[in-house]
Amino acid sequence: MTKRRNFSDKFKATVALEALRGDKTVQEIAVKRQLHPTQVSTWKRQAIEGLAGVFSDKVKKAENKDGEIKDLHAKIGQLAVENDFLSQGLKR
């Protein structure tokens, strides 16, 4: 029984980018990289589908940071109030 090959994300991206360029056919890329042509086509399709997410993630990350900043400011305010309360209790 042969061991199943696992490919890194970097390798998959390289193959998909090579296929997207169109300099060589899928068959030529598959022979060069010792892959099945279907695998190269699959990675190419996944790259095309995932390409829109590369640009939209920046907007989502910015929105998440804004919400996180608000939460952290609220936590700082809560801790400041608790600190003042406890310091006043120690003065008595």
PDB file of C-alpha atoms in Angstrom:
ATOM      1  CA  MET A   1       0.000   0.000   0.000  1.00  0.00           C
ATOM      2  CA  THR A   2       1.428   3.397  -0.961  1.00  0.00           C
ATOM      3  CA  LYS A   3       1.545   6.315   1.411  1.00  0.00           C
ATOM      4  CA  ARG A   4      -0.702   9.226   0.588  1.00  0.00           C
ATOM      5  CA  ARG A   5       1.211  12.386  -0.319  1.00  0.00           C
ATOM      6  CA  ASN A   6       0.476  15.598   1.553  1.00  0.00           C
ATOM      7  CA  PHE A   7       1.325  18.933  -0.028  1.00  0.00           C
ATOM      8  CA  SER A   8       2.020  22.183   1.781  1.00  0.00           C
ATOM      9  CA  ASP A   9      -0.146  25.226   1.225  1.00  0.00           C
ATOM     10  CA  LYS A  10       2.818  27.020  -0.308  1.00  0.00           C
ATOM     11  CA  PHE A  11       3.286  24.255  -2.883  1.00  0.00           C
ATOM     12  CA  LYS A  12      -0.411  24.265  -3.746  1.00  0.00           C
ATOM     13  CA  ALA A  13      -0.368  28.045  -4.165  1.00  0.00           C
ATOM     14  CA  THR A  14       2.689  27.847  -6.406  1.00  0.00           C
ATOM     15  CA  VAL A  15       1.081  25.234  -8.646  1.00  0.00           C
ATOM     16  CA  ALA A  16      -2.223  27.131  -8.769  1.00  0.00           C
ATOM     17  CA  LEU A  17      -0.457  30.377  -9.626  1.00  0.00           C
ATOM     18  CA  GLU A  18       1.481  28.645 -12.363  1.00  0.00           C
ATOM     19  CA  ALA A  19      -1.791  27.304 -13.763  1.00  0.00           C
ATOM     20  CA  LEU A  20      -3.447  30.727 -13.542  1.00  0.00           C
ATOM     21  CA  ARG A  21      -0.647  32.369 -15.490  1.00  0.00           C
ATOM     22  CA  GLY A  22      -1.468  30.222 -18.490  1.00  0.00           C
ATOM     23  CA  ASP A  23       2.119  29.954 -19.743  1.00  0.00           C
ATOM     24  CA  LYS A  24       1.866  26.165 -19.675  1.00  0.00           C
ATOM     25  CA  THR A  25      -1.069  23.825 -19.996  1.00  0.00           C
ATOM     26  CA  VAL A  26      -2.450  21.968 -17.011  1.00  0.00           C
ATOM     27  CA  GLN A  27      -1.044  18.768 -18.463  1.00  0.00           C
ATOM     28  CA  GLU A  28       2.467  20.233 -18.710  1.00  0.00           C
ATOM     29  CA  ILE A  29       2.337  21.509 -15.138  1.00  0.00           C
ATOM     30  CA  ALA A  30       1.087  18.133 -13.914  1.00  0.00           C
ATOM     31  CA  VAL A  31       3.939  16.283 -15.612  1.00  0.00           C
ATOM     32  CA  LYS A  32       6.519  18.766 -14.332  1.00  0.00           C
ATOM     33  CA  ARG A  33       5.274  18.562 -10.726  1.00  0.00           C
ATOM     34  CA  GLN A  34       4.413  14.836 -10.858  1.00  0.00           C
ATOM     35  CA  LEU A  35       0.728  15.452 -10.135  1.00  0.00           C
ATOM     36  CA  HIS A  36      -2.510  14.366 -11.718  1.00  0.00           C
ATOM     37  CA  PRO A  37      -4.003  17.006 -14.050  1.00  0.00           C
ATOM     38  CA  THR A  38      -7.272  16.894 -12.113  1.00  0.00           C
ATOM     39  CA  GLN A  39      -5.408  17.912  -8.963  1.00  0.00           C
ATOM     40  CA  VAL A  40      -3.858  20.906 -10.714  1.00  0.00           C
ATOM     41  CA  SER A  41      -7.279  21.944 -12.049  1.00  0.00           C
ATOM     42  CA  THR A  42      -8.818  21.586  -8.594  1.00  0.00           C
ATOM     43  CA  TRP A  43      -6.169  23.791  -6.971  1.00  0.00           C
ATOM     44  CA  LYS A  44      -6.579  26.342  -9.775  1.00  0.00           C
ATOM     45  CA  ARG A  45     -10.359  26.445  -9.247  1.00  0.00           C
ATOM     46  CA  GLN A  46      -9.919  26.783  -5.465  1.00  0.00           C
ATOM     47  CA  ALA A  47      -7.482  29.643  -5.993  1.00  0.00           C
ATOM     48  CA  ILE A  48      -9.947  31.473  -8.220  1.00  0.00           C
ATOM     49  CA  GLU A  49     -12.811  30.964  -5.760  1.00  0.00           C
ATOM     50  CA  GLY A  50     -10.727  32.034  -2.774  1.00  0.00           C
ATOM     51  CA  LEU A  51      -9.246  35.083  -4.452  1.00  0.00           C
ATOM     52  CA  ALA A  52     -12.159  37.347  -3.501  1.00  0.00           C
ATOM     53  CA  GLY A  53     -11.680  36.433   0.160  1.00  0.00           C
ATOM     54  CA  VAL A  54      -8.149  37.805   0.121  1.00  0.00           C
ATOM     55  CA  PHE A  55      -9.445  41.316  -0.337  1.00  0.00           C
ATOM     56  CA  SER A  56     -12.594  41.088   1.767  1.00  0.00           C
ATOM     57  CA  ASP A  57     -10.748  39.782   4.849  1.00  0.00           C
ATOM     58  CA  LYS A  58      -9.103  43.173   5.335  1.00  0.00           C
ATOM     59  CA  VAL A  59     -12.504  44.790   5.858  1.00  0.00           C
ATOM     60  CA  LYS A  60     -13.582  42.055   8.272  1.00  0.00           C
ATOM     61  CA  LYS A  61     -10.347  42.314  10.235  1.00  0.00           C
ATOM     62  CA  ALA A  62     -10.745  46.097  10.542  1.00  0.00           C
ATOM     63  CA  GLU A  63     -14.313  45.676  11.810  1.00  0.00           C
ATOM     64  CA  ASN A  64     -13.189  43.048  14.314  1.00  0.00           C
ATOM     65  CA  LYS A  65     -10.433  45.349  15.574  1.00  0.00           C
ATOM     66  CA  ASP A  66     -12.919  48.174  16.142  1.00  0.00           C
ATOM     67  CA  GLY A  67     -15.144  45.919  18.227  1.00  0.00           C
ATOM     68  CA  GLU A  68     -12.161  44.571  20.135  1.00  0.00           C
ATOM     69  CA  ILE A  69     -10.928  48.093  20.870  1.00  0.00           C
ATOM     70  CA  LYS A  70     -14.333  49.048  22.273  1.00  0.00           C
ATOM     71  CA  ASP A  71     -14.339  45.964  24.498  1.00  0.00           C
ATOM     72  CA  LEU A  72     -10.850  46.744  25.753  1.00  0.00           C
ATOM     73  CA  HIS A  73     -11.777  50.345  26.519  1.00  0.00           C
ATOM     74  CA  ALA A  74     -14.782  49.128  28.489  1.00  0.00           C
ATOM     75  CA  LYS A  75     -12.580  46.714  30.429  1.00  0.00           C
ATOM     76  CA  ILE A  76     -10.075  49.495  31.192  1.00  0.00           C
ATOM     77  CA  GLY A  77     -12.892  51.687  32.490  1.00  0.00           C
ATOM     78  CA  GLN A  78     -14.220  48.887  34.675  1.00  0.00           C
ATOM     79  CA  LEU A  79     -10.776  48.174  36.112  1.00  0.00           C
ATOM     80  CA  ALA A  80     -10.182  51.882  36.786  1.00  0.00           C
ATOM     81  CA  VAL A  81     -13.456  52.120  38.737  1.00  0.00           C
ATOM     82  CA  GLU A  82     -12.638  48.979  40.718  1.00  0.00           C
ATOM     83  CA  ASN A  83      -9.158  50.292  41.462  1.00  0.00           C
ATOM     84  CA  ASP A  84     -10.535  53.619  42.725  1.00  0.00           C
ATOM     85  CA  PHE A  85     -13.108  51.825  44.875  1.00  0.00           C
ATOM     86  CA  LEU A  86     -10.511  49.549  46.435  1.00  0.00           C
ATOM     87  CA  SER A  87      -8.034  52.366  47.022  1.00  0.00           C
ATOM     88  CA  GLN A  88     -10.732  54.358  48.853  1.00  0.00           C
ATOM     89  CA  GLY A  89     -11.461  51.303  51.007  1.00  0.00           C
ATOM     90  CA  LEU A  90      -7.824  51.100  52.037  1.00  0.00           C
ATOM     91  CA  LYS A  91      -7.750  54.775  53.102  1.00  0.00           C
ATOM     92  CA  ARG A  92     -10.363  54.179  55.825  1.00  0.00           C
TER      93      ARG A  92
END
